[in-house]
PDB file of C-alpha atoms and ligand atoms in Angstrom:
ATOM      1  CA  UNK A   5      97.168  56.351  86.349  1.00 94.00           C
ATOM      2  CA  UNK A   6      99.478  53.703  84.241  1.00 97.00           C
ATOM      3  CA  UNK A   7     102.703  54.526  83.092  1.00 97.00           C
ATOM      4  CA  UNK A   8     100.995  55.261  79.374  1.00 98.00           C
ATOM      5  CA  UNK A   9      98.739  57.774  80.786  1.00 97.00           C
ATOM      6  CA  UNK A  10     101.228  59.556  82.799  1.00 98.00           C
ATOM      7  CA  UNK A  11     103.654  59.816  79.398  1.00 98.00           C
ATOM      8  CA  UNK A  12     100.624  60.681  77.904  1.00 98.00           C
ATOM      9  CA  UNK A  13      99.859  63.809  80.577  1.00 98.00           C
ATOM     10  CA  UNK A  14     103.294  64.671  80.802  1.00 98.00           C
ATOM     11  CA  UNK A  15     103.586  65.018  76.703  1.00 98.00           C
ATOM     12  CA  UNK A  16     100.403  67.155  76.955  1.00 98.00           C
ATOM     13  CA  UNK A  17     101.974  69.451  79.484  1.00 98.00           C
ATOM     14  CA  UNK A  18     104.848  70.189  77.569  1.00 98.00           C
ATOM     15  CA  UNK A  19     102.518  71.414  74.390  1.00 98.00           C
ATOM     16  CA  UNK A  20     101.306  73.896  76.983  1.00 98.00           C
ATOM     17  CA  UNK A  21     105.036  75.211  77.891  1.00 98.00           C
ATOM     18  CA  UNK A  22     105.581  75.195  74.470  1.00 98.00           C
ATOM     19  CA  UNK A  23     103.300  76.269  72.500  1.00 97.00           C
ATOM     20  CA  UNK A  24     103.741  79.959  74.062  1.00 94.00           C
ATOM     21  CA  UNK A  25     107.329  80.099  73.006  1.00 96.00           C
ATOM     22  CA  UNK A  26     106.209  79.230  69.318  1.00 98.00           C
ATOM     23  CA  UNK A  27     105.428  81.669  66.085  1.00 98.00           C
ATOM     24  CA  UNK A  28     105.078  81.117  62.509  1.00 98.00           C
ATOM     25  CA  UNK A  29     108.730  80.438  61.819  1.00 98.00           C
ATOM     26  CA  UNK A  30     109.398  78.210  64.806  1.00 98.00           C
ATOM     27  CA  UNK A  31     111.179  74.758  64.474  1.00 98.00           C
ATOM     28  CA  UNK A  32     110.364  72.450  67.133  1.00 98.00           C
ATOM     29  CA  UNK A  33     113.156  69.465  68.015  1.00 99.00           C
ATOM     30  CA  UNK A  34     111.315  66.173  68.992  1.00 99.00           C
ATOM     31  CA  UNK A  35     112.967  63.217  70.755  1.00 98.00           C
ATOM     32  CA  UNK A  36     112.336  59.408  70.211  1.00 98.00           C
ATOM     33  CA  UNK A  37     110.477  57.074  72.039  1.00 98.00           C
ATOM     34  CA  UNK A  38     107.204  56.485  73.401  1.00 98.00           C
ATOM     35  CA  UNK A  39     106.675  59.634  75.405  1.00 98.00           C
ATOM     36  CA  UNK A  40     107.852  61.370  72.513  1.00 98.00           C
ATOM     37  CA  UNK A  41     105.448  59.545  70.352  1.00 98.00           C
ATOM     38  CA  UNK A  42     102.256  60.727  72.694  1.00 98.00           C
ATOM     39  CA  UNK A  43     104.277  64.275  72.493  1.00 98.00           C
ATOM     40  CA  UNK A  44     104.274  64.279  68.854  1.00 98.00           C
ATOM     41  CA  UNK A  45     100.741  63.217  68.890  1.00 98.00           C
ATOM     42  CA  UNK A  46      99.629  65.913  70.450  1.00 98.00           C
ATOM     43  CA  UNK A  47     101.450  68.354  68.416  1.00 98.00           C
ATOM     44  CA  UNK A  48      99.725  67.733  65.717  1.00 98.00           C
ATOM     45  CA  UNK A  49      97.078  69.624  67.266  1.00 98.00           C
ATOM     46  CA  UNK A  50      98.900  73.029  67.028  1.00 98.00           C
ATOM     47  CA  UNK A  51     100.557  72.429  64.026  1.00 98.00           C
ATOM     48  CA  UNK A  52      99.452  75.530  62.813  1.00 97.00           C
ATOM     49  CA  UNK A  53     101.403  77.919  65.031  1.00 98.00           C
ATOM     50  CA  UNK A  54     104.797  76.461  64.101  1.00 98.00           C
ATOM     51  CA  UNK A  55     106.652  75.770  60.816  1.00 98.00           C
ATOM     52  CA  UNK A  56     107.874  72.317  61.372  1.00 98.00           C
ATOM     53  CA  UNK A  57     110.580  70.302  63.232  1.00 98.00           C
ATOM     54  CA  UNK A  58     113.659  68.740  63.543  1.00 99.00           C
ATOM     55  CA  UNK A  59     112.983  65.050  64.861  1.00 99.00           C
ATOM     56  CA  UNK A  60     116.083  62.810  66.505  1.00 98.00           C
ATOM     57  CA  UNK A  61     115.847  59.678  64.693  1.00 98.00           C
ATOM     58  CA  UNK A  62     113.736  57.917  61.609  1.00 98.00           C
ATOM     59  CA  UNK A  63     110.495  57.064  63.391  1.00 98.00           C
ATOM     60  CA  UNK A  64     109.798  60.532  64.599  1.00 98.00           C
ATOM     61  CA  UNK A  65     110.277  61.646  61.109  1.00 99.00           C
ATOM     62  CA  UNK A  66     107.531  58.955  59.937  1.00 98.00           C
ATOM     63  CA  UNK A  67     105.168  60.352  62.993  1.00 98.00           C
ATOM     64  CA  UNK A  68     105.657  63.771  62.613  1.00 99.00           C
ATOM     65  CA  UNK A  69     104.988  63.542  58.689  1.00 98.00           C
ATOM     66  CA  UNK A  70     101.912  61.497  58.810  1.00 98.00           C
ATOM     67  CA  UNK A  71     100.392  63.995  61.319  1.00 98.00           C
ATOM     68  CA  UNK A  72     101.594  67.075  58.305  1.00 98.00           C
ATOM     69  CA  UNK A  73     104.441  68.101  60.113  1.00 98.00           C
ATOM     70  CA  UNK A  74     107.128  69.373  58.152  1.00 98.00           C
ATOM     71  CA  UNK A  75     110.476  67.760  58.982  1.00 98.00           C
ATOM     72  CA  UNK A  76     113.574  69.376  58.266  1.00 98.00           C
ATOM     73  CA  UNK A  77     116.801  68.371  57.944  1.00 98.00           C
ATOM     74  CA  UNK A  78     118.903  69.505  61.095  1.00 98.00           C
ATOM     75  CA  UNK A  79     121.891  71.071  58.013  1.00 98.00           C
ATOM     76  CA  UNK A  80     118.994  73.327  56.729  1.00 98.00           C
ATOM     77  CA  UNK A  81     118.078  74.883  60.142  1.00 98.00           C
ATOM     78  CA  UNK A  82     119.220  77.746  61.743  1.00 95.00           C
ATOM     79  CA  UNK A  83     117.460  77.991  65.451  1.00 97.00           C
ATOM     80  CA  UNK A  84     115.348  75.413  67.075  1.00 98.00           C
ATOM     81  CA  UNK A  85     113.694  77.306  70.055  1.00 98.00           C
ATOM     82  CA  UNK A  86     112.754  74.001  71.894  1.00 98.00           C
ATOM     83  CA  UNK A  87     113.518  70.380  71.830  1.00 98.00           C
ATOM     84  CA  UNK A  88     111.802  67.799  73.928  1.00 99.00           C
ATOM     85  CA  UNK A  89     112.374  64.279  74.456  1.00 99.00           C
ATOM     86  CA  UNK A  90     111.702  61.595  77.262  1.00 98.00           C
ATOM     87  CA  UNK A  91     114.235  60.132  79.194  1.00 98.00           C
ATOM     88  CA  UNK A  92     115.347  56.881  80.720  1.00 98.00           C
ATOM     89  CA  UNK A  93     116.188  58.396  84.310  1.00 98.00           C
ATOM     90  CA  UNK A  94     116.433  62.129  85.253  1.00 98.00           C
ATOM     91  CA  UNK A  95     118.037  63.534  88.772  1.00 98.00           C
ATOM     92  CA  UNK A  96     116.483  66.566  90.022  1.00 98.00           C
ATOM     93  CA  UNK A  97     119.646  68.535  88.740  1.00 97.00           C
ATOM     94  CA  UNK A  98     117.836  67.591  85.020  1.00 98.00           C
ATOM     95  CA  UNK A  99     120.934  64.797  84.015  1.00 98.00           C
ATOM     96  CA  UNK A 100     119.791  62.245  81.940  1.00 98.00           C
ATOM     97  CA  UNK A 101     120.304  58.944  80.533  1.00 98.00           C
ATOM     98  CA  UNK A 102     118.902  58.503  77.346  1.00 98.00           C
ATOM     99  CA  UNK A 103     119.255  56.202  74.685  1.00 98.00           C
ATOM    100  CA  UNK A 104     117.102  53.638  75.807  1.00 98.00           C
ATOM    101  CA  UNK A 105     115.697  53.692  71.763  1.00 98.00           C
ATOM    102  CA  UNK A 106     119.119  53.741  70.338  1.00 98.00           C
ATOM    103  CA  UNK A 107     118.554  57.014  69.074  1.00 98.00           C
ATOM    104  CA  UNK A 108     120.738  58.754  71.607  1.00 98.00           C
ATOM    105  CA  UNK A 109     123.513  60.163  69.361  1.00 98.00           C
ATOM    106  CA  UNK A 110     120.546  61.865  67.006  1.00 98.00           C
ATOM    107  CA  UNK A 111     119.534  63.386  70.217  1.00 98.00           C
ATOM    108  CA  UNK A 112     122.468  64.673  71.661  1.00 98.00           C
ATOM    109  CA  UNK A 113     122.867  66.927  68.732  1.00 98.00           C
ATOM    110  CA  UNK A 114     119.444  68.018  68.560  1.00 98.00           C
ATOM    111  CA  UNK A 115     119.437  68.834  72.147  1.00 98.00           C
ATOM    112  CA  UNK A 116     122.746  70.592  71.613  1.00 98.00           C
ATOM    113  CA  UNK A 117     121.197  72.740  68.937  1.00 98.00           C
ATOM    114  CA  UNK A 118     118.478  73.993  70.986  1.00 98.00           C
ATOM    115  CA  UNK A 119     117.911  77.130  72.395  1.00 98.00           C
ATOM    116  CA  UNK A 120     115.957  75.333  75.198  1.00 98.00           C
ATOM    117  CA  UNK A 121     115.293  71.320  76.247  1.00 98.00           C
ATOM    118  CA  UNK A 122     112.069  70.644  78.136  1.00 98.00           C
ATOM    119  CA  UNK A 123     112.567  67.022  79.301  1.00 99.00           C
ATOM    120  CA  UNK A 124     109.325  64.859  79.486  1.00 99.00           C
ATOM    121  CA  UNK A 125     109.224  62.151  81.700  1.00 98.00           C
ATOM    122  CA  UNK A 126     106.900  59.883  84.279  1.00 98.00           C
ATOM    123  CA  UNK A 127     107.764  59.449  87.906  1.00 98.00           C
ATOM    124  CA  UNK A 128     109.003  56.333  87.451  1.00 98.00           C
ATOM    125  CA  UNK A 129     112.447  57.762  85.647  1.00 98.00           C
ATOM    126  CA  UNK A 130     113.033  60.118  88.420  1.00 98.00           C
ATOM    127  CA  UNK A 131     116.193  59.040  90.356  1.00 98.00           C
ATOM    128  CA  UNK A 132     118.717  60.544  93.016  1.00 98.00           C
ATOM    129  CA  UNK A 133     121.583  59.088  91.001  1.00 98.00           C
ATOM    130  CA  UNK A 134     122.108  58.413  87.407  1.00 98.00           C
ATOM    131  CA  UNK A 135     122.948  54.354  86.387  1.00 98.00           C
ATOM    132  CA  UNK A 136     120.352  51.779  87.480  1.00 98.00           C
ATOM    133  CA  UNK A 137     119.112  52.186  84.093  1.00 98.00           C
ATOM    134  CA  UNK A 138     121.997  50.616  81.864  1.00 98.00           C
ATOM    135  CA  UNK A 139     124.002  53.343  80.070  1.00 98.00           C
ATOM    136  CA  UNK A 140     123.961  52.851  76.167  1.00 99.00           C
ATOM    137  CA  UNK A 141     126.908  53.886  74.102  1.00 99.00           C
ATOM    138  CA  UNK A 142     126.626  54.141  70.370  1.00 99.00           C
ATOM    139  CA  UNK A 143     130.000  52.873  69.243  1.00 99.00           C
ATOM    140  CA  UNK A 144     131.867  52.506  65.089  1.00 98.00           C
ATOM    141  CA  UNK A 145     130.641  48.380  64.662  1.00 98.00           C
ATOM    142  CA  UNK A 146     134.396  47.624  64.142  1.00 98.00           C
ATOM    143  CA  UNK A 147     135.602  49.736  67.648  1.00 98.00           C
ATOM    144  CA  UNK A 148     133.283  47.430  69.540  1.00 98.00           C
ATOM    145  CA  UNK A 149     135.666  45.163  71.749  1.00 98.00           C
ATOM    146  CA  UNK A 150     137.886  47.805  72.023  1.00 98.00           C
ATOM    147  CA  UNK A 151     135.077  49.760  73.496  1.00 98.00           C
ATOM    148  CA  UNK A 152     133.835  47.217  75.744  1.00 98.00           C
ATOM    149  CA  UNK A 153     137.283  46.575  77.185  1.00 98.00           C
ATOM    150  CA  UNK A 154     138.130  50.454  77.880  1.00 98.00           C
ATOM    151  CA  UNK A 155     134.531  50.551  79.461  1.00 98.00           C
ATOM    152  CA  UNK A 156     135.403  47.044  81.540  1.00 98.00           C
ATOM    153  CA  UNK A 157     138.675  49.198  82.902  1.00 98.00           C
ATOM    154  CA  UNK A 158     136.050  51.903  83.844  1.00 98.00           C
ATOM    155  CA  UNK A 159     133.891  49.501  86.072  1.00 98.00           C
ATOM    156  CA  UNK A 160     131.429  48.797  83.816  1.00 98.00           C
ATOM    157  CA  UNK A 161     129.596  45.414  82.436  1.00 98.00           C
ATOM    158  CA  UNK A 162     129.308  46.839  78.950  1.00 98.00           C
ATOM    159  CA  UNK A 163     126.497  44.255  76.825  1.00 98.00           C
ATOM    160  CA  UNK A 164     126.173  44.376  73.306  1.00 98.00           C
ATOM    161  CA  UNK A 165     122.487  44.981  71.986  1.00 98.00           C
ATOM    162  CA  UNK A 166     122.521  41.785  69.302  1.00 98.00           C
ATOM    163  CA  UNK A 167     120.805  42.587  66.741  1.00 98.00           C
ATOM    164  CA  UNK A 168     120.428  46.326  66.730  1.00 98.00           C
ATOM    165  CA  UNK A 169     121.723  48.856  64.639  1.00 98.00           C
ATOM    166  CA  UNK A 170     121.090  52.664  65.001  1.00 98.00           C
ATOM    167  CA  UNK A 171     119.795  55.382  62.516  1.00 98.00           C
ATOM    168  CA  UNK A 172     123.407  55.894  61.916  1.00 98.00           C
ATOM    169  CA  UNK A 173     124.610  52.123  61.031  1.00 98.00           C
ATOM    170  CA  UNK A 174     126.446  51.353  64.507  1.00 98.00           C
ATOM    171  CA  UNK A 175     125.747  49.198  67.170  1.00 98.00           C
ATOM    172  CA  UNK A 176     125.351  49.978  70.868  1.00 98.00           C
ATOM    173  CA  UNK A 177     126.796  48.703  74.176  1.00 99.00           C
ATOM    174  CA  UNK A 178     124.685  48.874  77.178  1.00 98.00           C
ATOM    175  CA  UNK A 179     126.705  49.092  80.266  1.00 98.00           C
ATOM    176  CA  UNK A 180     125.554  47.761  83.409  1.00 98.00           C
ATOM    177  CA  UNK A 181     127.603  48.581  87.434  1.00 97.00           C
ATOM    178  CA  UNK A 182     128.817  51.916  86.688  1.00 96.00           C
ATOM    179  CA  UNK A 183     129.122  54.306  89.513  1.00 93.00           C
ATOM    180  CA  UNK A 184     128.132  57.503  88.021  1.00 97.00           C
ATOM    181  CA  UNK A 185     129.255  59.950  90.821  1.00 97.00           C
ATOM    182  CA  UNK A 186     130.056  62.949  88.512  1.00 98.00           C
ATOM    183  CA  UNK A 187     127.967  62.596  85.175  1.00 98.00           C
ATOM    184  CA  UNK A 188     129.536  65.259  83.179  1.00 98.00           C
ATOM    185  CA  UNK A 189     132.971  63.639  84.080  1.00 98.00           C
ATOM    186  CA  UNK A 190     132.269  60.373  82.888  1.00 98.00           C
ATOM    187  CA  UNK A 191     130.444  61.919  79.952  1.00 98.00           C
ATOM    188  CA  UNK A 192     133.652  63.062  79.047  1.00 98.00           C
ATOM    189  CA  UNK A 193     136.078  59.785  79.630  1.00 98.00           C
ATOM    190  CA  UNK A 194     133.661  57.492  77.633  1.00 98.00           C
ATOM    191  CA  UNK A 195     133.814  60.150  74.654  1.00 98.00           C
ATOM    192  CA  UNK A 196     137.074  60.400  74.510  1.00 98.00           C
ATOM    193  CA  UNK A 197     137.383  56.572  73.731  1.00 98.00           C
ATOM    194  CA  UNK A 198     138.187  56.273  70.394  1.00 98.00           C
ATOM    195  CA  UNK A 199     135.147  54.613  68.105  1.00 98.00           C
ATOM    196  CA  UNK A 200     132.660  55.978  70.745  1.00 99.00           C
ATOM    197  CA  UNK A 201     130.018  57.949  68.983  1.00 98.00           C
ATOM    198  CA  UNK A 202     128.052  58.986  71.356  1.00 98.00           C
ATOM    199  CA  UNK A 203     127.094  58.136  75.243  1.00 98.00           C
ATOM    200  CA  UNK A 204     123.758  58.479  76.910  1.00 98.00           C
ATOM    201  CA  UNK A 205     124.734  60.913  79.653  1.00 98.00           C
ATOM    202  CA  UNK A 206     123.242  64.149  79.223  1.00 98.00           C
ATOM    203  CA  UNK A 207     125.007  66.052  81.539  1.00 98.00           C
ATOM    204  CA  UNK A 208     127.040  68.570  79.542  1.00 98.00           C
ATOM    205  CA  UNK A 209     124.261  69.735  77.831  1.00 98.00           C
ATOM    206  CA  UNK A 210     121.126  68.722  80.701  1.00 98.00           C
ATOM    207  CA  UNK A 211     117.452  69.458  79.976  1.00 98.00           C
ATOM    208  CA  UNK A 212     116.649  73.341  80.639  1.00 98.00           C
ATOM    209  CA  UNK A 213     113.088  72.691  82.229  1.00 98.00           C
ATOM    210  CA  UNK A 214     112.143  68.711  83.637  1.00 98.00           C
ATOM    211  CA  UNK A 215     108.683  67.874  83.791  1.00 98.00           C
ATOM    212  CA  UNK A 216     107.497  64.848  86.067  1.00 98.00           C
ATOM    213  CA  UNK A 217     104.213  62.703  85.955  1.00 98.00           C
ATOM    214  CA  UNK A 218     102.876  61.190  88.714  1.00 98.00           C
ATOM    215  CA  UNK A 219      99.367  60.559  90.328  1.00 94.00           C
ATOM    216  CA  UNK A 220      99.140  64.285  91.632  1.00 95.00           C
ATOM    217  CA  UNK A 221      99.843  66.184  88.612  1.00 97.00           C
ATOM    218  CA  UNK A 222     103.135  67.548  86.784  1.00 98.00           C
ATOM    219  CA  UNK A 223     106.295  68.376  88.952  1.00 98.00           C
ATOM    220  CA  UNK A 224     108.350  70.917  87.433  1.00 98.00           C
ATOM    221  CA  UNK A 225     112.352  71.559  88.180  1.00 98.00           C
ATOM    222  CA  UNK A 226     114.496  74.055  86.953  1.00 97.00           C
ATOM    223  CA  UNK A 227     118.245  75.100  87.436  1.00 94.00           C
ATOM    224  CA  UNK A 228     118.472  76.593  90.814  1.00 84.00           C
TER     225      UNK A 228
HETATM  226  C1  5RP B 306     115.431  56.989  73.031  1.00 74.66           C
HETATM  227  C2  5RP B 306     115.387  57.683  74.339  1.00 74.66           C
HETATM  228  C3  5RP B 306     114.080  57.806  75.022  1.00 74.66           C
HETATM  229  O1  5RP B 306     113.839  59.138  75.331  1.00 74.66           O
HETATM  230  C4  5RP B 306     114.110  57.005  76.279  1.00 74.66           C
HETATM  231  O2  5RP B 306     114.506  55.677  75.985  1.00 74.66           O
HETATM  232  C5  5RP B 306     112.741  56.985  76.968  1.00 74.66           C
HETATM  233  O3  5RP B 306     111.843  56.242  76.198  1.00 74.66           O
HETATM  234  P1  5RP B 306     110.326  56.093  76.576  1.00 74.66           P
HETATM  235  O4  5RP B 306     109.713  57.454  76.489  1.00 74.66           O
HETATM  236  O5  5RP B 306     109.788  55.126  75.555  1.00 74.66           O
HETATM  237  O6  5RP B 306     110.243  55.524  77.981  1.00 74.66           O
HETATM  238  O7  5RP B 306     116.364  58.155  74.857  1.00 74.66           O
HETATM  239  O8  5RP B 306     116.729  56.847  72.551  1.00 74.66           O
END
């Protein structure tokens, strides 16, 4: 299988987690990206046993609504019994980075909203540690420098993304080298730079349930 029809089977075996957990009142949270795209795809197709969703950035608002799903706005919600959203690496302890989009800050809070976060991804994001994949940082436009050089002091190659600007007006800073030996830890020292927004390590708050593609069928891990 290519790496579109594993997102593809993955996306489809999350509908089937999912759609026992749902009931007429149900909001759904849905990620960003292209496994998120085939997952929204195929929710269309049980649109009827849910009452809409909360998506994590602009273009899964556009999706969801041209397939008739209701999108809410996160400040009118009260519960959202299941968010899921692809990754750009996941350990086998469910830590993520994410962000590859630019939509991570969107996500972060949806995923922090959630009763439960099934993580979709193909095998090729599985990892043993978190930061081959460069770690993005949504950062205030005018923190930027400031930013980098904190993240410089850290280890890190921080480089800006020219030319891109999140849901949220800011830029981000993709940072290459960084040792990532205890996720939540870092998680925490890049937040607490001032004009961070948002970092891609989902570690405090980790996916609930991973689900894996690869050329034998879906892999699940859970929280021992
Ligand atoms: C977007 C994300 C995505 O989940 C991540 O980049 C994976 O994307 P894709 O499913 O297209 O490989 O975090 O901000």
């Amino acid at each position: 299988m290519n790496q579109d029809e594993l997102k593809k089977t993955v996306a489809d075996a999350a509908i089937e987690v999912i759609a026992e957990q749902l009931t007429k009142d149900s909001i759904v949270g849905v990620g960003t990206g292209s496994t998120a795209d085939f997952f929204i795809d195929a929710l269309k197709e049980i649109k009827h046993k849910f009452d809409g969703a909360v998506a994590s950035s602009i273009g899964s608002a556009d999706r969801l609504r041209k397939h008739g799903i209701p999108v809410y706005e996160l400040n009118v919600v009260n519960h959202i019994v299941v968010y899921v959203d692809g990754a750009d690496e996941s350990t086998r302890q469910l830590q993520l980075i994410k962000g590859g989009g630019g939509a991570l800050t969107r996500e972060k809070i949806v995923a922090e909203v959630s009763a439960g976060f099934v993580c979709i991804v193909d095998r090729t994001k599985l990892v043993d540690n978190l930061g081959a994949f460069p770690l993005p940082i949504e950062v205030i436009p005018m923190a930027r420098s400031h930013v980098a050089r904190e993240i410089v002091k850290l280890g890190g190659e921080p480089e800006f993304r020219d030319g891109f600007r999140t849901d949220n007006g800011n830029q981000i800073l993709d940072v290459h080298q960084l040792t990532i030996e205890d996720p939540a830890s870092l998680e925490g020292t890049i937040n607490n730079i001032v004009g961070v927004v948002a970092n891609g390590l989902f570690a405090r708050r980790p996916a609930d349930l991973l689900l894996v593609a690869g050329d034998d069928g879906i892999t699940e891990y859970r929280h021992n």
